[in-house]
Amino acid sequence: MTHTIVASHSREVIIGFDQPFCVIGERINPTGRKKLAAEMVEGNFSTVESDALAQVAAGATILDVNAGVTAVDPNTTEPPLLVRTIEIVQGLVDVPISIDSSVTSAIEAGLRVAKGRPLVNSVTGEPEKLEAILPLIKKYDVPVVAISNDETGISEDPDVRFAVAKKIVEHAADYGIKPHDIVVDPLVMPIGAMGTAGQQVFRLVRRLRDELGVNTTCGLSNISFGLPHRHGINAAFIPMVIASGMTSAIMNPCRPAEMEAVHGANVLNGTDENCANWISIYRDHTPAAAGQPASAVSAGGAKGGRRGGRSARRGVAA
Amino acid sequence: MTHTIVASHSREVIIGFDQPFCVIGERINPTGRKKLAAEMVEGNFSTVESDALAQVAAGATILDVNAGVTAVDPNTTEPPLLVRTIEIVQGLVDVPISIDSSVTSAIEAGLRVAKGRPLVNSVTGEPEKLEAILPLIKKYDVPVVAISNDETGISEDPDVRFAVAKKIVEHAADYGIKPHDIVVDPLVMPIGAMGTAGQQVFRLVRRLRDELGVNTTCGLSNISFGLPHRHGINAAFIPMVIASGMTSAIMNPCRPAEMEAVHGANVLNGTDENCANWISIYRDHTPAAAGQPASAVSAGGAKGGRRGGRSARRGVAA
């Protein structure tokens, strides 16, 4: 059984087929968040702190930390800022960290200060990336997210993306890095732009699991880019990728619809023993609080008369 | 490609792997609905009528019709009541009917009056059921729901339930009934009572599709029986069974959470071309209307700054 171990100084998280879905909180990332970027440049980490606390409270089991505030001279500016951000986050919460940067020197600086066994996000199939990142993964004995694109870009052909992932796993083996320390991101395309994006990723995740034996992750909300009511698409996508074998995602844990889908899929995937987590969260759930109009509840028969009836008629024990 | 054709006098519904998930409305059923049963006995069909209209408006593509108001002398009482109920429903809405009864004479009476090509719900693997129902299926050239239990009851072993389904398909072949006219219900157990119930049904549905080439259905809400916030479990279960290959379900279409899961899973399964149905339903969706507290929306960044950022960073075209 493939187990990817990620740890803080005090807490271990296992990513695996037999484990609850691993939610990697995406919020501490100034990309596309101008206000956060400006704050971080000024040395103001109040949003970083509140995002760290809110995400852990919402159920994130790992926090992604990115400090890419500028495209200008990131080799100089990003390493110290990433170090400071990691130190602030791990001083505040005890979940493991995912060190997220496209700048190799920033990743190495982060690895020097991150406690426990952080996840590195990420390496790609580009030769210079493989040569820069894989030695760090080996040296610090940490797991890494492997994104299935290379120097030719992102292929729309899922077989090519599988081949890129396989190439990364093979290169990692040359460095002595085991498949269980590689978490493949098969790349999720927006379904609004490519109608086969869902079926592609379901098939890819299954192949990555069956043929390469690796854990998988994705930037979850890419799937709904450009569509109305994105949270509805995200919340349907989560159970489908979990049913296909995906074991983690980089996502926003502060969205109740998405987290409900994660918790529900864990129950149905057999990774929430005795439904204990579901019951602890939703024991006192009232439909109105979750946003169902109260009228719909009575119309729909929330207490399940018909359902019990069907169960009874077919003799299903409850 | 397996296509099960169900039709009213004016409308054809195809159940198939390449089709939108078929929602069979479950509400017109007095089992466990004492008030409805009492009304139907009195000849009052106002609830039947309102349930028919509401379910079609909510997106049901087939309506299940059951008139099992009493366990006393159903052979006498049920056929005329089922006939009357079917006539009322098909006089009011134009979707196909599923004739739902455990009384053979009621099913035959229903078949005589149902227009188009109704679905028969159901046959089991019990020898007397096979001998009673399959000749009717052949005679009227209609599709049938095959429930995977037999005279020994419902097995907890999914391999036994698969074997029962296979036996029904083989018996049907002896009557000249093709697999595409059999919609197997693999039987969904309550996940709260059996922690493997989800994984069982996902694997069973995949096998039924790959090995027998049949469409599948289930009494959907059985999965959440006994748990708090059942709609959350149902809404996670729907995308997972669809990802596993299930093509229809007998369910309550008047539940917004469940129907949102169906519409979202259709988008992701590639059966909602250009996301046209999703966009038409959710174009003007506001998170508050769907029950997300407004505060969570701003906290979570509903407009997806970070998400767009991640897409941009990884170069996914949108």
XYZ file of C-alpha atoms in Angstrom:
636
model
C 0.000 0.000 0.000
C 1.454 3.367 -1.047
C 1.886 5.706 1.916
C 3.322 9.183 1.501
C 4.395 10.463 4.920
C 4.267 14.229 5.441
C 4.960 15.637 8.908
C 5.320 18.775 10.981
C 7.421 18.767 14.146
C 4.539 17.122 16.019
C 2.032 15.725 13.549
C 2.207 13.094 10.833
C -0.136 12.962 7.857
C -0.344 9.880 5.653
C -1.484 10.241 2.058
C -2.704 6.867 0.824
C -5.423 4.863 -0.906
C -6.669 3.615 2.481
C -6.559 7.037 4.151
C -9.035 9.924 4.371
C -8.616 12.299 1.432
C -5.762 14.713 2.194
C -6.830 18.363 1.966
C -3.882 20.659 1.220
C -5.000 24.213 2.004
C -4.216 26.524 -0.920
C -4.921 29.933 0.590
C -1.437 31.073 1.652
C -0.439 32.079 -1.849
C -0.130 35.647 -3.125
C -0.537 34.586 -6.780
C -3.647 36.408 -7.942
C -4.155 37.948 -4.472
C -2.754 41.464 -4.887
C -3.671 42.607 -1.389
C -1.958 39.619 0.206
C 1.107 40.128 -1.994
C 1.332 43.796 -0.951
C 0.987 42.853 2.717
C 3.704 40.215 2.513
C 6.105 42.621 0.767
C 5.517 45.091 3.605
C 6.199 42.409 6.192
C 2.562 42.260 7.267
C 1.630 38.623 7.863
C -1.778 39.134 9.449
C -3.643 37.606 6.484
C -1.166 34.719 6.347
C -1.860 34.087 10.017
C -5.627 34.284 9.745
C -5.600 32.090 6.620
C -3.458 29.514 8.422
C -5.799 29.356 11.415
C -8.982 29.374 9.309
C -7.805 26.603 6.994
C -6.765 24.293 9.816
C -10.034 24.988 11.611
C -11.887 24.147 8.383
C -10.162 20.773 8.081
C -6.948 21.251 6.074
C -4.454 18.535 6.961
C -1.480 20.167 5.170
C -0.957 23.870 4.397
C 0.585 24.934 1.112
C 2.857 27.954 1.588
C 3.781 30.111 -1.391
C 5.569 33.463 -1.258
C 5.837 34.294 -4.960
C 4.998 37.962 -4.600
C 6.759 39.193 -7.699
C 8.062 38.079 -11.046
C 10.944 40.566 -10.701
C 14.130 39.047 -9.306
C 12.408 36.182 -7.444
C 15.769 34.448 -6.906
C 16.678 37.235 -4.496
C 13.340 38.190 -2.976
C 11.520 34.873 -2.698
C 13.825 32.729 -0.529
C 13.852 35.011 2.542
C 10.142 35.766 2.235
C 9.240 32.070 1.910
C 11.410 31.254 4.934
C 9.707 33.929 7.003
C 6.229 32.809 5.889
C 6.964 29.151 6.697
C 8.325 30.114 10.121
C 5.217 32.141 10.891
C 2.854 29.383 9.756
C 4.599 26.551 11.577
C 4.814 28.706 14.698
C 1.055 29.104 14.629
C -0.382 25.705 13.582
C 0.898 22.163 13.876
C -0.080 20.727 10.469
C 2.666 19.850 7.971
C 3.734 22.374 5.331
C 3.851 22.113 1.552
C 6.719 24.294 0.283
C 5.345 25.819 -2.911
C 7.684 27.639 -5.257
C 8.942 27.629 -8.817
C 12.251 29.037 -7.564
C 14.746 26.326 -6.646
C 16.705 28.495 -4.195
C 13.452 29.332 -2.388
C 12.562 25.634 -2.099
C 15.988 24.848 -0.656
C 15.753 27.765 1.772
C 12.320 26.506 2.820
C 13.624 22.959 3.298
C 16.283 24.279 5.676
C 13.711 25.780 8.043
C 10.619 23.585 7.636
C 10.239 21.227 10.588
C 9.343 17.559 10.255
C 8.920 16.203 6.729
C 7.426 18.872 4.450
C 6.017 18.214 0.983
C 7.797 20.007 -1.876
C 5.508 21.561 -4.504
C 6.771 20.906 -7.168
C 8.915 19.318 -9.834
C 7.937 18.930 -13.509
C 9.280 16.757 -16.300
C 11.517 19.546 -17.635
C 15.162 18.342 -17.562
C 16.501 21.396 -15.726
C 13.708 21.098 -13.122
C 14.423 17.404 -12.577
C 18.135 18.124 -12.161
C 17.522 21.015 -9.789
C 14.751 19.577 -7.574
C 15.319 15.830 -7.360
C 18.735 16.148 -5.622
C 17.047 18.322 -2.974
C 14.292 15.731 -2.515
C 16.942 13.067 -2.016
C 19.139 15.220 0.235
C 16.312 16.266 2.571
C 14.425 12.932 2.254
C 11.053 14.573 1.579
C 8.119 13.825 -0.727
C 7.460 15.904 -3.847
C 4.524 16.871 -6.056
C 5.297 15.909 -9.661
C 3.392 17.891 -12.253
C 2.909 16.049 -15.521
C 4.127 18.683 -17.954
C 7.573 19.091 -19.446
C 9.603 21.346 -21.748
C 7.000 20.870 -24.489
C 4.288 22.330 -22.214
C 1.057 20.705 -21.066
C -0.227 18.092 -23.462
C -3.961 17.816 -24.069
C -3.350 14.100 -24.618
C -3.703 12.245 -21.299
C -1.416 9.463 -22.546
C 1.363 12.021 -22.954
C 0.713 13.353 -19.445
C 0.897 9.790 -18.129
C 4.208 9.306 -19.948
C 5.604 12.508 -18.399
C 4.592 11.316 -14.920
C 6.238 7.954 -15.613
C 9.409 9.723 -16.755
C 9.543 11.721 -13.506
C 9.038 8.578 -11.402
C 11.836 6.853 -13.344
C 14.214 9.824 -13.007
C 13.437 9.952 -9.286
C 14.310 6.254 -9.000
C 17.737 7.074 -10.478
C 18.231 9.340 -7.463
C 17.015 6.631 -5.089
C 13.655 8.331 -4.522
C 10.792 5.850 -4.101
C 7.399 6.118 -5.860
C 5.690 6.552 -2.477
C 7.503 9.874 -2.124
C 6.093 11.175 -5.417
C 2.588 12.640 -5.511
C 1.627 13.081 -9.154
C -0.515 16.001 -10.297
C -1.990 14.768 -13.615
C -3.140 18.339 -14.377
C -6.814 19.119 -14.357
C -8.099 21.068 -17.358
C -11.157 23.339 -17.157
C -14.221 21.282 -18.116
C -15.792 24.388 -19.645
C -12.988 24.527 -22.228
C -12.492 20.776 -22.707
C -15.534 18.542 -22.334
C -13.407 15.416 -21.812
C -11.386 16.960 -18.962
C -13.257 14.988 -16.294
C -13.078 11.604 -18.006
C -9.382 12.262 -18.793
C -8.436 12.864 -15.202
C -10.531 9.956 -13.848
C -8.772 7.575 -16.233
C -5.354 9.121 -15.595
C -5.693 8.879 -11.816
C -6.704 5.230 -12.087
C -3.712 4.467 -14.325
C -1.278 6.388 -12.095
C -2.489 4.363 -9.137
C -2.639 0.968 -10.842
C 0.444 1.210 -13.066
C 2.823 3.496 -11.149
C 1.524 2.945 -7.596
C 1.713 6.642 -6.780
C -0.472 8.984 -4.816
C -2.058 11.839 -6.722
C -3.119 15.429 -6.213
C -4.469 18.318 -8.260
C -5.251 22.002 -8.213
C -8.883 21.121 -7.700
C -10.771 24.221 -8.695
C -9.154 24.400 -12.140
C -11.914 21.996 -13.221
C -14.637 24.639 -12.843
C -12.738 27.625 -14.248
C -15.030 29.888 -16.259
C -18.318 28.210 -15.266
C -21.143 29.641 -13.152
C -21.602 28.204 -9.642
C -18.084 26.796 -9.558
C -18.517 25.357 -6.086
C -21.236 23.021 -7.355
C -18.909 21.649 -10.035
C -16.044 21.354 -7.540
C -18.293 19.547 -5.056
C -19.319 16.990 -7.702
C -15.735 16.612 -8.942
C -14.298 15.715 -5.520
C -16.307 12.469 -5.018
C -15.631 11.487 -8.645
C -11.829 11.865 -8.383
C -11.869 10.118 -5.015
C -13.855 7.244 -6.552
C -11.212 7.164 -9.302
C -8.430 6.855 -6.723
C -7.123 10.393 -6.136
C -5.726 10.756 -2.626
C -5.203 14.502 -2.092
C -5.977 17.918 -3.551
C -4.706 21.453 -3.258
C -7.937 23.305 -2.530
C -9.726 25.865 -0.407
C -10.876 24.136 2.783
C -12.892 27.196 3.811
C -15.632 26.297 1.313
C -18.360 24.290 3.107
C -19.711 22.668 -0.087
C -16.325 21.309 -1.103
C -15.463 20.089 2.393
C -18.854 18.403 2.735
C -18.067 16.545 -0.503
C -14.701 15.469 0.939
C -16.241 14.235 4.185
C -19.077 12.452 2.368
C -16.704 10.788 -0.094
C -14.515 9.602 2.800
C -17.562 7.903 4.342
C -18.449 6.244 1.042
C -14.834 5.310 0.252
C -14.562 3.485 3.561
C -11.939 5.818 5.067
C -14.157 7.331 7.778
C -14.436 4.413 10.177
C -17.952 3.999 11.590
C -18.763 7.348 9.921
C -17.313 8.874 13.102
C -15.966 12.023 11.451
C -19.190 12.588 9.482
C -21.354 12.137 12.550
C -19.169 14.428 14.662
C -19.412 17.213 12.081
C -23.032 16.834 10.943
C -24.753 15.375 14.019
C -26.571 18.625 14.698
C -26.794 19.705 11.090
C -29.988 21.455 10.164
C -30.813 21.701 6.481
C -31.537 25.416 6.728
C -28.077 26.076 8.151
C -26.545 24.342 5.161
C -28.605 26.489 2.897
C -31.474 24.270 1.873
C -34.591 26.388 1.898
C -36.747 25.115 4.742
C -39.679 24.650 2.376
C -37.726 22.194 0.270
C -37.065 20.097 3.339
C -40.677 19.448 4.129
C -41.533 18.970 0.463
C -38.706 16.488 0.059
C -39.407 14.535 3.203
C -36.039 14.936 4.879
C -36.833 12.285 7.431
C -37.009 9.740 4.686
C -40.407 8.087 4.923
C -40.292 6.884 1.344
C -36.693 5.915 1.712
C -37.298 3.835 4.769
C -40.158 2.362 2.803
C -37.971 1.352 -0.070
C -35.414 -0.068 2.320
C -38.117 -1.987 4.070
C -39.706 -3.278 0.891
C -36.416 -4.559 -0.393
C -35.461 -5.899 2.988
C -32.239 -3.921 3.397
C -31.252 -4.041 7.028
C -30.643 -0.674 8.620
C -23.155 0.925 -26.534
C -25.985 -0.226 -24.272
C -29.128 1.863 -24.725
C -32.268 1.168 -22.727
C -35.198 2.913 -24.413
C -38.058 4.037 -22.188
C -40.884 6.103 -23.668
C -44.181 7.808 -23.010
C -46.639 8.426 -25.842
C -44.609 11.452 -26.911
C -41.203 11.345 -25.285
C -38.281 8.930 -25.442
C -35.659 8.603 -22.723
C -32.429 6.721 -23.327
C -30.589 5.203 -20.392
C -26.972 4.644 -21.385
C -23.308 5.089 -20.544
C -23.073 8.041 -22.942
C -26.282 9.685 -21.756
C -27.083 12.133 -18.948
C -27.837 10.282 -15.702
C -31.478 9.166 -15.732
C -33.417 10.453 -12.717
C -36.421 8.215 -11.916
C -38.678 10.180 -9.572
C -39.585 8.074 -6.528
C -42.270 10.198 -4.885
C -45.468 8.598 -6.222
C -45.312 5.726 -3.788
C -47.546 5.292 -0.727
C -45.072 2.939 0.990
C -44.176 4.717 4.211
C -46.407 7.697 3.310
C -49.552 7.047 5.338
C -51.291 10.248 4.310
C -50.755 9.548 0.619
C -51.938 5.960 1.062
C -55.135 7.152 2.774
C -55.775 9.693 0.006
C -55.298 7.120 -2.754
C -57.651 4.654 -1.041
C -60.272 7.424 -0.908
C -59.780 8.185 -4.609
C -58.077 11.490 -3.869
C -55.169 11.917 -6.293
C -54.276 15.519 -5.526
C -50.929 14.600 -3.950
C -50.181 12.213 -6.816
C -50.840 15.068 -9.230
C -48.758 17.626 -7.366
C -45.916 15.122 -6.913
C -45.997 14.313 -10.641
C -45.779 17.974 -11.630
C -43.171 18.862 -9.008
C -40.880 15.964 -9.911
C -40.948 16.706 -13.632
C -40.352 20.389 -12.941
C -37.390 19.414 -10.736
C -35.795 17.361 -13.505
C -37.117 13.795 -13.268
C -36.920 12.095 -16.660
C -39.012 9.057 -15.678
C -41.677 8.812 -12.945
C -41.953 5.702 -10.825
C -45.602 4.917 -10.042
C -46.452 2.647 -7.122
C -49.933 2.033 -5.701
C -49.170 -0.473 -2.949
C -51.496 1.024 -0.378
C -52.115 -2.100 1.644
C -50.677 -5.485 2.458
C -54.221 -6.872 2.705
C -55.467 -8.516 -0.499
C -53.203 -6.545 -2.842
C -54.037 -8.893 -5.737
C -57.534 -7.430 -5.749
C -56.974 -3.843 -4.679
C -53.684 -2.938 -6.310
C -54.308 -3.546 -10.045
C -57.233 -1.092 -10.424
C -55.559 1.508 -8.196
C -52.267 1.262 -10.095
C -54.130 1.595 -13.408
C -55.954 4.682 -12.210
C -52.747 6.238 -10.846
C -50.860 5.599 -14.097
C -53.697 7.091 -16.131
C -53.745 10.199 -13.978
C -49.967 10.645 -14.135
C -49.653 10.098 -17.878
C -52.590 12.416 -18.465
C -50.737 15.167 -16.615
C -47.071 14.885 -17.646
C -45.340 13.538 -20.722
C -42.381 11.692 -19.181
C -42.251 7.885 -19.331
C -43.588 5.797 -16.445
C -41.931 3.136 -14.327
C -44.582 0.605 -13.250
C -43.599 -0.266 -9.677
C -45.271 -3.208 -7.977
C -44.512 -6.490 -6.281
C -47.910 -7.788 -7.493
C -47.709 -9.449 -10.900
C -51.366 -8.818 -11.783
C -50.886 -5.114 -11.002
C -47.851 -4.953 -13.287
C -49.786 -6.584 -16.114
C -52.751 -4.268 -15.571
C -50.347 -1.337 -15.655
C -48.717 -2.588 -18.850
C -52.121 -2.673 -20.549
C -52.720 1.039 -19.942
C -49.258 2.604 -19.902
C -48.546 4.444 -23.138
C -45.274 4.204 -24.992
C -42.611 1.906 -23.567
C -42.757 1.919 -19.753
C -40.085 0.509 -17.467
C -41.194 -2.367 -15.230
C -39.971 -2.192 -11.623
C -39.107 -5.006 -10.909
C -38.067 -8.633 -11.212
C -35.749 -10.451 -8.780
C -33.793 -13.689 -9.078
C -36.515 -15.682 -7.300
C -37.701 -18.489 -9.637
C -41.413 -17.654 -9.276
C -40.704 -13.972 -9.952
C -38.656 -14.770 -13.042
C -41.408 -17.034 -14.347
C -44.132 -14.480 -13.634
C -42.466 -11.279 -14.829
C -40.157 -12.222 -17.717
C -43.009 -13.452 -19.980
C -44.720 -10.075 -19.465
C -41.486 -8.244 -20.344
C -41.262 -10.278 -23.539
C -44.961 -9.975 -24.391
C -45.090 -6.186 -23.973
C -41.505 -5.637 -25.224
C -40.520 -3.376 -22.339
C -37.398 -2.945 -20.199
C -37.242 -4.188 -16.598
C -35.402 -3.368 -13.384
C -33.671 -6.521 -12.125
C -32.972 -6.538 -8.411
C -30.039 -8.717 -7.409
C -31.615 -10.737 -4.642
C -33.236 -14.151 -4.870
C -35.050 -16.732 -2.769
C -32.125 -16.782 -0.319
C -32.582 -13.059 0.366
C -30.084 -10.252 -0.122
C -26.511 -11.392 0.153
C -23.983 -9.164 1.878
C -21.406 -10.631 -0.504
C -21.222 -8.492 -3.674
C -19.977 -11.468 -5.690
C -23.212 -13.291 -4.872
C -25.260 -10.240 -5.872
C -23.337 -10.123 -9.164
C -24.084 -13.815 -9.701
C -27.809 -13.207 -9.102
C -27.800 -10.369 -11.634
C -26.024 -12.609 -14.136
C -28.602 -15.344 -13.560
C -31.447 -12.911 -14.272
C -29.752 -11.692 -17.465
C -29.290 -15.316 -18.582
C -32.905 -16.258 -17.773
C -34.081 -13.198 -19.670
C -32.015 -14.290 -22.679
C -33.929 -17.591 -22.632
C -37.077 -15.519 -23.189
C -35.402 -13.549 -25.972
C -34.968 -10.453 -23.797
C -31.749 -8.564 -24.557
C -29.327 -7.243 -21.880
C -30.065 -3.676 -22.998
C -33.627 -4.136 -21.725
C -32.429 -5.090 -18.236
C -31.499 -2.380 -15.756
C -29.783 -4.052 -12.806
C -30.222 -2.757 -9.281
C -27.158 -4.127 -7.446
C -28.785 -3.169 -4.116
C -27.288 -0.377 -2.083
C -26.742 -1.130 1.594
C -26.748 1.612 4.245
C -23.161 2.817 4.728
C -23.903 3.492 8.395
C -24.511 -0.234 8.937
C -21.884 -1.588 6.530
C -18.729 0.450 6.056
C -17.877 -1.280 2.778
C -21.278 -0.560 1.191
C -19.896 2.226 -1.012
C -16.860 0.357 -2.283
C -19.084 -2.717 -2.871
C -21.513 -0.890 -5.095
C -18.812 1.006 -7.018
C -17.091 -2.270 -7.853
C -20.391 -4.045 -8.614
C -21.575 -1.318 -10.970
C -18.250 -1.412 -12.825
C -18.466 -5.210 -13.193
C -22.131 -5.135 -14.270
C -21.202 -2.628 -16.955
C -17.972 -4.275 -18.125
C -18.958 -7.936 -17.864
C -22.734 -7.957 -18.486
C -23.046 -4.739 -20.528
C -26.154 -3.670 -18.629
C -27.429 -0.346 -17.386
C -27.819 0.018 -13.637
C -30.027 1.776 -11.122
C -30.525 1.879 -7.363
C -32.753 3.138 -4.608
C -30.298 5.924 -4.032
C -31.076 7.174 -0.571
C -30.693 3.737 1.029
C -26.977 4.562 1.224
C -27.508 7.257 3.866
C -30.157 5.475 5.953
C -29.689 6.203 9.657
C -27.038 8.917 9.281
C -27.371 12.624 10.084
C -27.497 15.061 7.137
C -28.475 12.320 4.688
C -28.628 14.711 1.747
C -24.911 15.399 2.089
C -24.114 11.685 1.882
C -26.525 11.237 -1.037
C -24.985 14.197 -2.863
C -21.487 12.710 -2.517
C -22.708 9.233 -3.470
C -24.260 10.323 -6.776
C -21.015 11.527 -8.438
C -19.203 8.439 -7.128
C -21.701 5.943 -8.589
C -21.789 7.918 -11.831
C -17.974 7.812 -11.992
C -18.283 4.053 -11.421
C -20.668 3.724 -14.373
C -24.186 3.798 -12.898
C -26.664 5.210 -15.391
C -29.877 5.866 -13.442
C -31.313 6.052 -9.941
C -34.695 5.963 -8.275
C -34.522 9.101 -6.170
C -36.231 12.275 -5.032
C -35.647 14.937 -7.701
C -37.150 17.608 -5.461
C -33.952 17.745 -3.390
C -31.714 20.560 -4.720
C -28.481 19.118 -3.269
C -28.978 15.744 -4.936
C -30.006 17.243 -8.281
C -27.047 19.627 -8.232
C -24.824 16.560 -7.776
C -26.512 14.898 -10.776
C -26.090 17.978 -12.989
C -22.476 18.479 -11.885
C -21.600 14.820 -12.439
C -23.149 14.965 -15.928
C -20.852 17.893 -16.777
C -17.806 16.019 -15.469
C -18.834 12.734 -17.094
C -19.017 14.414 -20.495
C -22.776 13.955 -20.935
C -23.733 17.643 -20.693
C -22.464 18.929 -24.019
C -20.786 22.335 -23.734
C -22.054 22.408 -20.126
C -25.272 23.755 -21.667
C -27.620 22.257 -19.090
C -25.429 23.351 -16.166
C -25.136 26.890 -17.494
C -28.868 27.130 -18.159
C -29.691 26.077 -14.589
C -26.940 27.862 -12.655
C -26.191 30.906 -14.830
C -27.790 33.252 -12.325
C -26.965 31.171 -9.279
C -26.053 33.171 -6.205
C -24.245 31.322 -3.439
C -26.614 32.662 -0.775
C -29.610 31.255 -2.626
C -27.979 27.840 -2.595
C -27.459 28.141 1.093
C -23.852 29.171 1.458
C -23.664 31.796 4.164
C -22.682 35.044 2.461
C -19.728 35.459 4.817
C -18.208 32.194 3.657
C -18.358 33.426 0.084
C -16.176 36.443 0.654
C -13.847 34.497 2.922
C -13.472 31.781 0.348
C -12.987 34.067 -2.620
C -15.902 32.864 -4.703
C -14.614 34.636 -7.767
C -11.518 32.503 -7.684
C -8.550 34.861 -7.564
C -6.254 32.161 -6.236
C -7.754 29.638 -8.550
C -7.218 31.715 -11.620
C -3.742 32.238 -10.239
C -3.030 28.547 -10.020
C -4.413 28.005 -13.506
C -2.225 30.804 -14.768
C 0.889 29.612 -12.987
C 0.524 26.119 -14.390
C -0.405 27.437 -17.794
C -3.786 25.725 -18.059
C -5.730 27.426 -20.792
C -9.160 28.632 -19.783
